[in-house]
Amino acid sequence: MPLGNLGKCRFRPSRGRSVSFFMEPQKVAFRSPGRHGYSVKFSPYAPNSWRLHPHRIMDSSYEWSNGLFDVTWAENNENVVLTVSGDGTVQVWNLVKDGFPVMVLKEHTKEVYGVDWSQTRDQHLILTASWDKTVKLWDPQRTNSLATYADHNSIVYSAIWSPLVPGCFASAAGDGVLRIWDVRRPQSPQMVMNVGAEVVSADWCKYDKNILIAGSVDGKIVGWDLRKLDAPAFTLEQNGHTHAVRRVKCSPHHHSVIASCSYDFTTRFWDFASQPTPLETIQHHTEFVCGVDFNLHVQGQVADCGWDERTVIFHPMCLKDRR
């Protein structure tokens, strides 16, 4: 039985850092005293494990000596989770073993802000994005990176695998540019898109290999069609975020639905195919909202986390009957 269906990174500068895993019986808010929330991810393996203990919540916590900024689940082992931290390291955790990483990867020279495991079934590769202006490619069976992608000239906040094209990923950085890469050609990106403002987050549409979404510090969400790079396919800003967009996520259930969270304390839901304004705006946090994720197995269920030391699992009304 998996240990949990939710992974959450939490951070507070003055204390130890931790990553925690929960099993949820219902819609609920979790408080993590002394820990700011940076990232939240549902397990891809545990669709209904909470039913095994309908009146019980399990909470496992794993400590690291520095801030943890992102988390991802392994695609080949339901008990393996990766985190990245402010000391430039990548931690590999096995949830059925003692509370220490089974492997620590150290090559980045500054904070590591993003981590992602490849989504295509014929590959098992890891990306890490760092403030040292690079993206690194890793094999989970090796301690040294396979390649370094160094075309950005500012902090790289995010590196995200395409779920539909093997070996393809996007990187988002403080230089205001999105870059599309082929792992076989680390010397230069295959495509470059100038967003303008610092790009903090990116994600791929789960149903169209050509649609890439980006969130930036000016509060805008921009969508690109890789077949038409002369201009964005759409921009979502009307009645939108008033501060930096910290994370964007494309729905695994709807072609054009996006979730975004922001330093304006809100999580918003959009349908880029139907309207330029949010479907719904939710404000149940009192501080920066930094992480958001859709539950792959429970349609309409979402989790977000923020600096108010809370992680909330909820069902937005706008997704209730959406097909």
C-alpha atoms as a PDB file:
ATOM      1  CA  MET A   1       0.000   0.000   0.000  1.00  0.00           C
ATOM      2  CA  PRO A   2       1.425   3.406  -0.881  1.00  0.00           C
ATOM      3  CA  LEU A   3       2.249   5.650   2.029  1.00  0.00           C
ATOM      4  CA  GLY A   4       0.126   8.471   0.707  1.00  0.00           C
ATOM      5  CA  ASN A   5      -1.497  10.250  -2.175  1.00  0.00           C
ATOM      6  CA  LEU A   6      -0.117  13.708  -1.545  1.00  0.00           C
ATOM      7  CA  GLY A   7       3.473  14.961  -1.361  1.00  0.00           C
ATOM      8  CA  LYS A   8       4.108  18.423   0.030  1.00  0.00           C
ATOM      9  CA  CYS A   9       7.322  20.435   0.335  1.00  0.00           C
ATOM     10  CA  ARG A  10       7.488  22.791   3.287  1.00  0.00           C
ATOM     11  CA  PHE A  11      10.076  25.370   4.265  1.00  0.00           C
ATOM     12  CA  ARG A  12      10.918  27.829   6.990  1.00  0.00           C
ATOM     13  CA  PRO A  13      14.307  29.608   7.028  1.00  0.00           C
ATOM     14  CA  SER A  14      14.985  29.236  10.728  1.00  0.00           C
ATOM     15  CA  ARG A  15      14.208  25.540  11.193  1.00  0.00           C
ATOM     16  CA  GLY A  16      14.762  22.114   9.641  1.00  0.00           C
ATOM     17  CA  ARG A  17      13.083  21.482   6.317  1.00  0.00           C
ATOM     18  CA  SER A  18      10.721  18.645   5.495  1.00  0.00           C
ATOM     19  CA  VAL A  19       8.712  16.799   2.898  1.00  0.00           C
ATOM     20  CA  SER A  20       5.483  15.165   4.067  1.00  0.00           C
ATOM     21  CA  PHE A  21       3.041  12.615   2.650  1.00  0.00           C
ATOM     22  CA  PHE A  22      -0.637  12.237   3.496  1.00  0.00           C
ATOM     23  CA  MET A  23      -3.645  10.059   2.791  1.00  0.00           C
ATOM     24  CA  GLU A  24      -6.878  12.080   2.595  1.00  0.00           C
ATOM     25  CA  PRO A  25     -10.315  10.713   3.501  1.00  0.00           C
ATOM     26  CA  GLN A  26     -12.146  13.884   2.409  1.00  0.00           C
ATOM     27  CA  LYS A  27     -11.805  17.548   1.529  1.00  0.00           C
ATOM     28  CA  VAL A  28      -9.586  18.990   4.213  1.00  0.00           C
ATOM     29  CA  ALA A  29      -6.973  21.584   5.101  1.00  0.00           C
ATOM     30  CA  PHE A  30      -3.667  20.517   6.674  1.00  0.00           C
ATOM     31  CA  ARG A  31      -1.581  22.838   8.769  1.00  0.00           C
ATOM     32  CA  SER A  32       2.191  22.404   8.877  1.00  0.00           C
ATOM     33  CA  PRO A  33       3.415  24.617  11.726  1.00  0.00           C
ATOM     34  CA  GLY A  34       6.737  26.294  11.014  1.00  0.00           C
ATOM     35  CA  ARG A  35       6.760  25.247   7.352  1.00  0.00           C
ATOM     36  CA  HIS A  36       5.951  27.422   4.343  1.00  0.00           C
ATOM     37  CA  GLY A  37       4.420  25.421   1.478  1.00  0.00           C
ATOM     38  CA  TYR A  38       6.307  25.536  -1.828  1.00  0.00           C
ATOM     39  CA  SER A  39       5.072  22.544  -3.819  1.00  0.00           C
ATOM     40  CA  VAL A  40       2.335  19.924  -3.714  1.00  0.00           C
ATOM     41  CA  LYS A  41       1.913  16.774  -5.833  1.00  0.00           C
ATOM     42  CA  PHE A  42      -0.656  14.010  -5.834  1.00  0.00           C
ATOM     43  CA  SER A  43       0.676  10.485  -6.179  1.00  0.00           C
ATOM     44  CA  PRO A  44       0.117   8.987  -9.640  1.00  0.00           C
ATOM     45  CA  TYR A  45      -0.323   5.570  -7.994  1.00  0.00           C
ATOM     46  CA  ALA A  46      -2.869   5.913  -5.192  1.00  0.00           C
ATOM     47  CA  PRO A  47      -6.286   6.787  -6.609  1.00  0.00           C
ATOM     48  CA  ASN A  48      -8.451   5.643  -3.694  1.00  0.00           C
ATOM     49  CA  SER A  49      -6.099   4.455  -0.975  1.00  0.00           C
ATOM     50  CA  TRP A  50      -7.878   6.604   1.590  1.00  0.00           C
ATOM     51  CA  ARG A  51     -10.788   4.173   1.482  1.00  0.00           C
ATOM     52  CA  LEU A  52      -8.639   1.650   3.312  1.00  0.00           C
ATOM     53  CA  HIS A  53      -8.760   3.923   6.369  1.00  0.00           C
ATOM     54  CA  PRO A  54     -11.898   6.064   5.977  1.00  0.00           C
ATOM     55  CA  HIS A  55     -11.579   7.634   9.435  1.00  0.00           C
ATOM     56  CA  ARG A  56      -7.836   8.017   9.614  1.00  0.00           C
ATOM     57  CA  ILE A  57      -5.219  10.384   8.233  1.00  0.00           C
ATOM     58  CA  MET A  58      -1.637   9.154   7.906  1.00  0.00           C
ATOM     59  CA  ASP A  59       1.141  11.703   8.003  1.00  0.00           C
ATOM     60  CA  SER A  60       4.776  10.864   7.282  1.00  0.00           C
ATOM     61  CA  SER A  61       7.403  13.566   7.421  1.00  0.00           C
ATOM     62  CA  TYR A  62      10.976  13.528   6.102  1.00  0.00           C
ATOM     63  CA  GLU A  63      13.494  16.156   7.161  1.00  0.00           C
ATOM     64  CA  TRP A  64      16.264  17.838   5.190  1.00  0.00           C
ATOM     65  CA  SER A  65      18.710  20.473   6.426  1.00  0.00           C
ATOM     66  CA  ASN A  66      17.740  23.112   3.846  1.00  0.00           C
ATOM     67  CA  GLY A  67      14.637  24.483   2.178  1.00  0.00           C
ATOM     68  CA  LEU A  68      12.806  22.099  -0.177  1.00  0.00           C
ATOM     69  CA  PHE A  69      11.393  23.917  -3.200  1.00  0.00           C
ATOM     70  CA  ASP A  70       9.843  21.229  -5.399  1.00  0.00           C
ATOM     71  CA  VAL A  71       8.821  17.570  -5.374  1.00  0.00           C
ATOM     72  CA  THR A  72       8.063  14.885  -7.961  1.00  0.00           C
ATOM     73  CA  TRP A  73       7.046  11.237  -7.846  1.00  0.00           C
ATOM     74  CA  ALA A  74       9.028   8.556  -9.643  1.00  0.00           C
ATOM     75  CA  GLU A  75       7.218   7.062 -12.618  1.00  0.00           C
ATOM     76  CA  ASN A  76       8.721   3.592 -12.090  1.00  0.00           C
ATOM     77  CA  ASN A  77       8.331   3.086  -8.336  1.00  0.00           C
ATOM     78  CA  GLU A  78       5.336   4.089  -6.218  1.00  0.00           C
ATOM     79  CA  ASN A  79       7.518   4.564  -3.133  1.00  0.00           C
ATOM     80  CA  VAL A  80      10.180   6.855  -4.589  1.00  0.00           C
ATOM     81  CA  VAL A  81       9.968  10.648  -4.391  1.00  0.00           C
ATOM     82  CA  LEU A  82      12.501  13.319  -5.389  1.00  0.00           C
ATOM     83  CA  THR A  83      12.926  16.745  -3.840  1.00  0.00           C
ATOM     84  CA  VAL A  84      15.259  19.660  -4.569  1.00  0.00           C
ATOM     85  CA  SER A  85      16.637  22.192  -2.154  1.00  0.00           C
ATOM     86  CA  GLY A  86      18.336  25.487  -1.476  1.00  0.00           C
ATOM     87  CA  ASP A  87      21.729  23.875  -0.923  1.00  0.00           C
ATOM     88  CA  GLY A  88      21.937  22.825  -4.587  1.00  0.00           C
ATOM     89  CA  THR A  89      21.169  19.143  -3.998  1.00  0.00           C
ATOM     90  CA  VAL A  90      18.604  16.640  -5.233  1.00  0.00           C
ATOM     91  CA  GLN A  91      17.270  14.140  -2.687  1.00  0.00           C
ATOM     92  CA  VAL A  92      15.910  10.705  -3.614  1.00  0.00           C
ATOM     93  CA  TRP A  93      13.618   9.287  -0.907  1.00  0.00           C
ATOM     94  CA  ASN A  94      12.234   5.761  -0.551  1.00  0.00           C
ATOM     95  CA  LEU A  95       9.098   5.966   1.574  1.00  0.00           C
ATOM     96  CA  VAL A  96       9.377   2.412   2.897  1.00  0.00           C
ATOM     97  CA  LYS A  97      12.877   2.959   4.257  1.00  0.00           C
ATOM     98  CA  ASP A  98      14.275   5.030   7.117  1.00  0.00           C
ATOM     99  CA  GLY A  99      13.757   8.778   7.010  1.00  0.00           C
ATOM    100  CA  PHE A 100      16.979   9.539   5.130  1.00  0.00           C
ATOM    101  CA  PRO A 101      17.513   9.940   1.377  1.00  0.00           C
ATOM    102  CA  VAL A 102      18.708   6.818  -0.406  1.00  0.00           C
ATOM    103  CA  MET A 103      20.677   9.092  -2.739  1.00  0.00           C
ATOM    104  CA  VAL A 104      21.761  12.737  -2.813  1.00  0.00           C
ATOM    105  CA  LEU A 105      22.816  14.302  -6.115  1.00  0.00           C
ATOM    106  CA  LYS A 106      25.076  17.336  -6.014  1.00  0.00           C
ATOM    107  CA  GLU A 107      26.200  19.197  -9.115  1.00  0.00           C
ATOM    108  CA  HIS A 108      24.275  22.465  -9.161  1.00  0.00           C
ATOM    109  CA  THR A 109      26.162  25.383  -7.634  1.00  0.00           C
ATOM    110  CA  LYS A 110      23.100  27.316  -6.423  1.00  0.00           C
ATOM    111  CA  GLU A 111      19.529  26.663  -5.296  1.00  0.00           C
ATOM    112  CA  VAL A 112      17.592  24.015  -7.215  1.00  0.00           C
ATOM    113  CA  TYR A 113      14.055  25.256  -7.795  1.00  0.00           C
ATOM    114  CA  GLY A 114      12.401  22.643  -9.992  1.00  0.00           C
ATOM    115  CA  VAL A 115      12.396  18.876 -10.559  1.00  0.00           C
ATOM    116  CA  ASP A 116      10.430  16.690 -12.975  1.00  0.00           C
ATOM    117  CA  TRP A 117      10.389  12.986 -13.892  1.00  0.00           C
ATOM    118  CA  SER A 118       9.843  12.067 -17.559  1.00  0.00           C
ATOM    119  CA  GLN A 119       6.249  11.205 -18.434  1.00  0.00           C
ATOM    120  CA  THR A 120       6.710   8.954 -21.470  1.00  0.00           C
ATOM    121  CA  ARG A 121       6.807   5.239 -20.725  1.00  0.00           C
ATOM    122  CA  ASP A 122       9.963   4.378 -22.657  1.00  0.00           C
ATOM    123  CA  GLN A 123      12.147   6.772 -20.649  1.00  0.00           C
ATOM    124  CA  HIS A 124      13.057   7.277 -17.010  1.00  0.00           C
ATOM    125  CA  LEU A 125      14.905  10.559 -16.834  1.00  0.00           C
ATOM    126  CA  ILE A 126      14.945  13.466 -14.399  1.00  0.00           C
ATOM    127  CA  LEU A 127      15.262  17.225 -14.977  1.00  0.00           C
ATOM    128  CA  THR A 128      16.422  19.750 -12.389  1.00  0.00           C
ATOM    129  CA  ALA A 129      16.250  23.543 -12.815  1.00  0.00           C
ATOM    130  CA  SER A 130      18.553  25.809 -10.849  1.00  0.00           C
ATOM    131  CA  TRP A 131      19.431  29.359  -9.936  1.00  0.00           C
ATOM    132  CA  ASP A 132      22.880  28.618 -11.420  1.00  0.00           C
ATOM    133  CA  LYS A 133      21.179  29.261 -14.825  1.00  0.00           C
ATOM    134  CA  THR A 134      21.261  25.611 -15.896  1.00  0.00           C
ATOM    135  CA  VAL A 135      19.031  22.599 -16.366  1.00  0.00           C
ATOM    136  CA  LYS A 136      20.548  19.191 -15.702  1.00  0.00           C
ATOM    137  CA  LEU A 137      19.479  15.796 -17.027  1.00  0.00           C
ATOM    138  CA  TRP A 138      19.817  12.755 -14.752  1.00  0.00           C
ATOM    139  CA  ASP A 139      19.452   8.998 -14.941  1.00  0.00           C
ATOM    140  CA  PRO A 140      17.956   7.851 -11.596  1.00  0.00           C
ATOM    141  CA  GLN A 141      20.419   4.957 -11.529  1.00  0.00           C
ATOM    142  CA  ARG A 142      23.493   7.203 -11.704  1.00  0.00           C
ATOM    143  CA  THR A 143      25.025   9.802  -9.413  1.00  0.00           C
ATOM    144  CA  ASN A 144      26.416  12.011 -12.187  1.00  0.00           C
ATOM    145  CA  SER A 145      24.265  14.027 -14.579  1.00  0.00           C
ATOM    146  CA  LEU A 146      23.959  13.002 -18.215  1.00  0.00           C
ATOM    147  CA  ALA A 147      23.896  16.519 -19.668  1.00  0.00           C
ATOM    148  CA  THR A 148      23.747  20.214 -18.767  1.00  0.00           C
ATOM    149  CA  TYR A 149      21.638  22.761 -20.672  1.00  0.00           C
ATOM    150  CA  ALA A 150      23.069  26.223 -20.178  1.00  0.00           C
ATOM    151  CA  ASP A 151      21.523  28.577 -22.727  1.00  0.00           C
ATOM    152  CA  HIS A 152      19.581  30.733 -20.232  1.00  0.00           C
ATOM    153  CA  ASN A 153      21.271  33.858 -18.884  1.00  0.00           C
ATOM    154  CA  SER A 154      19.282  34.062 -15.645  1.00  0.00           C
ATOM    155  CA  ILE A 155      17.757  31.870 -12.940  1.00  0.00           C
ATOM    156  CA  VAL A 156      15.978  28.783 -14.324  1.00  0.00           C
ATOM    157  CA  TYR A 157      12.808  28.306 -12.301  1.00  0.00           C
ATOM    158  CA  SER A 158      11.263  25.310 -14.015  1.00  0.00           C
ATOM    159  CA  ALA A 159      12.023  22.469 -16.427  1.00  0.00           C
ATOM    160  CA  ILE A 160       9.047  20.365 -17.506  1.00  0.00           C
ATOM    161  CA  TRP A 161       8.897  17.239 -19.651  1.00  0.00           C
ATOM    162  CA  SER A 162       6.438  17.005 -22.515  1.00  0.00           C
ATOM    163  CA  PRO A 163       3.921  14.266 -21.627  1.00  0.00           C
ATOM    164  CA  LEU A 164       3.480  13.397 -25.307  1.00  0.00           C
ATOM    165  CA  VAL A 165       6.859  13.798 -27.034  1.00  0.00           C
ATOM    166  CA  PRO A 166       9.731  11.617 -25.729  1.00  0.00           C
ATOM    167  CA  GLY A 167      12.944  13.491 -24.989  1.00  0.00           C
ATOM    168  CA  CYS A 168      11.341  16.935 -25.259  1.00  0.00           C
ATOM    169  CA  PHE A 169      11.181  19.445 -22.409  1.00  0.00           C
ATOM    170  CA  ALA A 170      10.596  23.140 -21.772  1.00  0.00           C
ATOM    171  CA  SER A 171      12.554  25.433 -19.463  1.00  0.00           C
ATOM    172  CA  ALA A 172      11.311  28.707 -17.940  1.00  0.00           C
ATOM    173  CA  ALA A 173      13.672  31.345 -16.600  1.00  0.00           C
ATOM    174  CA  GLY A 174      14.195  34.802 -15.233  1.00  0.00           C
ATOM    175  CA  ASP A 175      15.493  36.015 -18.589  1.00  0.00           C
ATOM    176  CA  GLY A 176      11.875  36.132 -19.777  1.00  0.00           C
ATOM    177  CA  VAL A 177      12.343  33.296 -22.246  1.00  0.00           C
ATOM    178  CA  LEU A 178      10.822  29.850 -22.721  1.00  0.00           C
ATOM    179  CA  ARG A 179      13.098  27.322 -24.370  1.00  0.00           C
ATOM    180  CA  ILE A 180      12.183  23.963 -25.898  1.00  0.00           C
ATOM    181  CA  TRP A 181      14.886  21.298 -25.812  1.00  0.00           C
ATOM    182  CA  ASP A 182      15.649  17.909 -27.311  1.00  0.00           C
ATOM    183  CA  VAL A 183      17.685  15.840 -24.842  1.00  0.00           C
ATOM    184  CA  ARG A 184      19.844  14.558 -27.680  1.00  0.00           C
ATOM    185  CA  ARG A 185      21.017  18.095 -28.499  1.00  0.00           C
ATOM    186  CA  PRO A 186      22.078  19.876 -25.293  1.00  0.00           C
ATOM    187  CA  GLN A 187      24.161  22.448 -27.174  1.00  0.00           C
ATOM    188  CA  SER A 188      21.197  24.673 -28.089  1.00  0.00           C
ATOM    189  CA  PRO A 189      17.396  24.780 -27.729  1.00  0.00           C
ATOM    190  CA  GLN A 190      15.133  23.732 -30.580  1.00  0.00           C
ATOM    191  CA  MET A 191      12.714  26.645 -30.066  1.00  0.00           C
ATOM    192  CA  VAL A 192      12.837  29.967 -28.215  1.00  0.00           C
ATOM    193  CA  MET A 193       9.825  32.063 -27.149  1.00  0.00           C
ATOM    194  CA  ASN A 194      10.225  35.532 -25.677  1.00  0.00           C
ATOM    195  CA  VAL A 195       7.605  36.032 -22.973  1.00  0.00           C
ATOM    196  CA  GLY A 196       9.043  39.341 -21.789  1.00  0.00           C
ATOM    197  CA  ALA A 197       8.613  39.186 -18.015  1.00  0.00           C
ATOM    198  CA  GLU A 198      10.392  36.633 -15.816  1.00  0.00           C
ATOM    199  CA  VAL A 199       8.851  33.206 -16.465  1.00  0.00           C
ATOM    200  CA  VAL A 200       8.381  31.406 -13.161  1.00  0.00           C
ATOM    201  CA  SER A 201       6.403  28.342 -14.225  1.00  0.00           C
ATOM    202  CA  ALA A 202       5.429  26.338 -17.304  1.00  0.00           C
ATOM    203  CA  ASP A 203       3.349  23.284 -18.125  1.00  0.00           C
ATOM    204  CA  TRP A 204       2.289  21.299 -21.173  1.00  0.00           C
ATOM    205  CA  CYS A 205      -1.247  20.598 -22.327  1.00  0.00           C
ATOM    206  CA  LYS A 206      -1.964  16.923 -21.700  1.00  0.00           C
ATOM    207  CA  TYR A 207      -3.970  16.551 -24.922  1.00  0.00           C
ATOM    208  CA  ASP A 208      -2.082  18.621 -27.499  1.00  0.00           C
ATOM    209  CA  LYS A 209       1.681  18.242 -27.885  1.00  0.00           C
ATOM    210  CA  ASN A 210       1.948  21.727 -29.377  1.00  0.00           C
ATOM    211  CA  ILE A 211       0.407  23.750 -26.519  1.00  0.00           C
ATOM    212  CA  LEU A 212       2.689  25.119 -23.801  1.00  0.00           C
ATOM    213  CA  ILE A 213       1.500  27.348 -20.938  1.00  0.00           C
ATOM    214  CA  ALA A 214       3.662  29.835 -18.994  1.00  0.00           C
ATOM    215  CA  GLY A 215       3.099  31.974 -15.906  1.00  0.00           C
ATOM    216  CA  SER A 216       5.152  35.098 -15.281  1.00  0.00           C
ATOM    217  CA  VAL A 217       5.903  37.697 -12.622  1.00  0.00           C
ATOM    218  CA  ASP A 218       3.617  40.294 -14.249  1.00  0.00           C
ATOM    219  CA  GLY A 219       0.575  38.161 -13.342  1.00  0.00           C
ATOM    220  CA  LYS A 220      -0.068  36.948 -16.888  1.00  0.00           C
ATOM    221  CA  ILE A 221      -0.603  33.426 -18.182  1.00  0.00           C
ATOM    222  CA  VAL A 222       0.485  32.981 -21.779  1.00  0.00           C
ATOM    223  CA  GLY A 223      -0.198  30.045 -24.082  1.00  0.00           C
ATOM    224  CA  TRP A 224       1.962  29.172 -27.058  1.00  0.00           C
ATOM    225  CA  ASP A 225       1.223  26.986 -30.053  1.00  0.00           C
ATOM    226  CA  LEU A 226       4.588  25.580 -31.131  1.00  0.00           C
ATOM    227  CA  ARG A 227       3.425  25.566 -34.757  1.00  0.00           C
ATOM    228  CA  LYS A 228       3.007  29.376 -34.683  1.00  0.00           C
ATOM    229  CA  LEU A 229       5.794  31.060 -32.764  1.00  0.00           C
ATOM    230  CA  ASP A 230       5.350  34.583 -34.103  1.00  0.00           C
ATOM    231  CA  ALA A 231       2.967  35.453 -31.234  1.00  0.00           C
ATOM    232  CA  PRO A 232       1.263  33.778 -28.251  1.00  0.00           C
ATOM    233  CA  ALA A 233      -1.874  31.776 -29.011  1.00  0.00           C
ATOM    234  CA  PHE A 234      -3.619  33.406 -26.039  1.00  0.00           C
ATOM    235  CA  THR A 235      -3.014  35.536 -22.955  1.00  0.00           C
ATOM    236  CA  LEU A 236      -5.048  35.184 -19.754  1.00  0.00           C
ATOM    237  CA  GLU A 237      -4.978  38.375 -17.719  1.00  0.00           C
ATOM    238  CA  GLN A 238      -8.495  39.851 -17.658  1.00  0.00           C
ATOM    239  CA  ASN A 239      -9.705  39.734 -14.027  1.00  0.00           C
ATOM    240  CA  GLY A 240      -6.595  37.660 -13.434  1.00  0.00           C
ATOM    241  CA  HIS A 241      -3.736  37.594 -10.985  1.00  0.00           C
ATOM    242  CA  THR A 242      -2.508  40.861  -9.527  1.00  0.00           C
ATOM    243  CA  HIS A 243       0.928  39.527  -8.546  1.00  0.00           C
ATOM    244  CA  ALA A 244       3.406  36.981  -9.875  1.00  0.00           C
ATOM    245  CA  VAL A 245       2.005  33.651 -11.079  1.00  0.00           C
ATOM    246  CA  ARG A 246       3.934  31.131  -9.040  1.00  0.00           C
ATOM    247  CA  ARG A 247       2.745  27.948 -10.739  1.00  0.00           C
ATOM    248  CA  VAL A 248       0.549  26.830 -13.650  1.00  0.00           C
ATOM    249  CA  LYS A 249      -0.893  23.353 -14.137  1.00  0.00           C
ATOM    250  CA  CYS A 250      -2.792  21.886 -17.072  1.00  0.00           C
ATOM    251  CA  SER A 251      -5.674  19.608 -16.183  1.00  0.00           C
ATOM    252  CA  PRO A 252      -5.236  15.870 -16.840  1.00  0.00           C
ATOM    253  CA  HIS A 253      -9.003  15.641 -17.448  1.00  0.00           C
ATOM    254  CA  HIS A 254      -9.852  18.646 -19.647  1.00  0.00           C
ATOM    255  CA  HIS A 255      -8.085  19.752 -22.812  1.00  0.00           C
ATOM    256  CA  SER A 256      -8.184  23.491 -22.106  1.00  0.00           C
ATOM    257  CA  VAL A 257      -8.534  23.840 -18.307  1.00  0.00           C
ATOM    258  CA  ILE A 258      -5.652  25.386 -16.351  1.00  0.00           C
ATOM    259  CA  ALA A 259      -5.050  25.989 -12.651  1.00  0.00           C
ATOM    260  CA  SER A 260      -2.771  28.806 -11.509  1.00  0.00           C
ATOM    261  CA  CYS A 261      -1.640  30.059  -8.131  1.00  0.00           C
ATOM    262  CA  SER A 262      -0.043  33.332  -7.212  1.00  0.00           C
ATOM    263  CA  TYR A 263       1.571  35.634  -4.725  1.00  0.00           C
ATOM    264  CA  ASP A 264      -1.798  37.439  -4.644  1.00  0.00           C
ATOM    265  CA  PHE A 265      -2.986  34.654  -2.265  1.00  0.00           C
ATOM    266  CA  THR A 266      -5.355  33.126  -4.846  1.00  0.00           C
ATOM    267  CA  THR A 267      -5.753  29.987  -6.934  1.00  0.00           C
ATOM    268  CA  ARG A 268      -7.607  30.505 -10.206  1.00  0.00           C
ATOM    269  CA  PHE A 269      -9.093  28.197 -12.796  1.00  0.00           C
ATOM    270  CA  TRP A 270      -9.262  28.992 -16.500  1.00  0.00           C
ATOM    271  CA  ASP A 271     -10.556  27.526 -19.750  1.00  0.00           C
ATOM    272  CA  PHE A 272      -8.455  29.030 -22.513  1.00  0.00           C
ATOM    273  CA  ALA A 273     -10.784  27.651 -25.206  1.00  0.00           C
ATOM    274  CA  SER A 274     -13.941  29.268 -23.880  1.00  0.00           C
ATOM    275  CA  GLN A 275     -13.204  32.576 -22.101  1.00  0.00           C
ATOM    276  CA  PRO A 276     -10.381  35.005 -21.250  1.00  0.00           C
ATOM    277  CA  THR A 277     -11.487  35.449 -17.625  1.00  0.00           C
ATOM    278  CA  PRO A 278     -11.166  32.961 -14.755  1.00  0.00           C
ATOM    279  CA  LEU A 279     -13.785  30.254 -14.366  1.00  0.00           C
ATOM    280  CA  GLU A 280     -13.351  30.607 -10.613  1.00  0.00           C
ATOM    281  CA  THR A 281     -11.129  32.438  -8.163  1.00  0.00           C
ATOM    282  CA  ILE A 282     -10.466  30.836  -4.787  1.00  0.00           C
ATOM    283  CA  GLN A 283      -8.828  32.548  -1.835  1.00  0.00           C
ATOM    284  CA  HIS A 284      -8.533  30.239   1.142  1.00  0.00           C
ATOM    285  CA  HIS A 285      -4.906  31.176   1.880  1.00  0.00           C
ATOM    286  CA  THR A 286      -3.652  34.226   3.746  1.00  0.00           C
ATOM    287  CA  GLU A 287      -0.174  34.234   2.238  1.00  0.00           C
ATOM    288  CA  PHE A 288       1.601  33.474  -1.054  1.00  0.00           C
ATOM    289  CA  VAL A 289       0.176  30.400  -2.807  1.00  0.00           C
ATOM    290  CA  CYS A 290       3.108  28.517  -4.338  1.00  0.00           C
ATOM    291  CA  GLY A 291       1.916  25.030  -5.248  1.00  0.00           C
ATOM    292  CA  VAL A 292      -1.114  23.585  -7.040  1.00  0.00           C
ATOM    293  CA  ASP A 293      -1.887  20.175  -8.532  1.00  0.00           C
ATOM    294  CA  PHE A 294      -4.768  18.158 -10.011  1.00  0.00           C
ATOM    295  CA  ASN A 295      -5.520  14.666  -8.742  1.00  0.00           C
ATOM    296  CA  LEU A 296      -5.060  12.380 -11.749  1.00  0.00           C
ATOM    297  CA  HIS A 297      -7.438   9.768 -10.318  1.00  0.00           C
ATOM    298  CA  VAL A 298     -10.166  11.920  -8.771  1.00  0.00           C
ATOM    299  CA  GLN A 299     -11.647  14.227 -11.377  1.00  0.00           C
ATOM    300  CA  GLY A 300     -12.265  17.721 -10.032  1.00  0.00           C
ATOM    301  CA  GLN A 301     -10.034  17.349  -6.962  1.00  0.00           C
ATOM    302  CA  VAL A 302      -7.227  19.881  -6.518  1.00  0.00           C
ATOM    303  CA  ALA A 303      -4.601  20.600  -3.868  1.00  0.00           C
ATOM    304  CA  ASP A 304      -2.773  23.857  -3.231  1.00  0.00           C
ATOM    305  CA  CYS A 305      -0.297  25.049  -0.608  1.00  0.00           C
ATOM    306  CA  GLY A 306       0.988  28.386   0.613  1.00  0.00           C
ATOM    307  CA  TRP A 307       3.201  30.336   2.924  1.00  0.00           C
ATOM    308  CA  ASP A 308       0.418  30.359   5.530  1.00  0.00           C
ATOM    309  CA  GLU A 309       1.570  26.830   6.433  1.00  0.00           C
ATOM    310  CA  ARG A 310      -1.587  25.250   4.997  1.00  0.00           C
ATOM    311  CA  THR A 311      -2.260  22.676   2.295  1.00  0.00           C
ATOM    312  CA  VAL A 312      -5.873  22.489   1.132  1.00  0.00           C
ATOM    313  CA  ILE A 313      -7.515  19.653  -0.813  1.00  0.00           C
ATOM    314  CA  PHE A 314     -10.736  20.830  -2.430  1.00  0.00           C
ATOM    315  CA  HIS A 315     -13.204  20.522  -5.318  1.00  0.00           C
ATOM    316  CA  PRO A 316     -13.689  23.800  -7.242  1.00  0.00           C
ATOM    317  CA  MET A 317     -17.288  24.367  -8.254  1.00  0.00           C
ATOM    318  CA  CYS A 318     -16.248  25.181 -11.824  1.00  0.00           C
ATOM    319  CA  LEU A 319     -14.905  21.634 -12.285  1.00  0.00           C
ATOM    320  CA  LYS A 320     -17.785  19.816 -10.638  1.00  0.00           C
ATOM    321  CA  ASP A 321     -19.758  18.868 -13.750  1.00  0.00           C
ATOM    322  CA  ARG A 322     -17.194  19.744 -16.398  1.00  0.00           C
ATOM    323  CA  ARG A 323     -16.536  17.120 -19.036  1.00  0.00           C
END
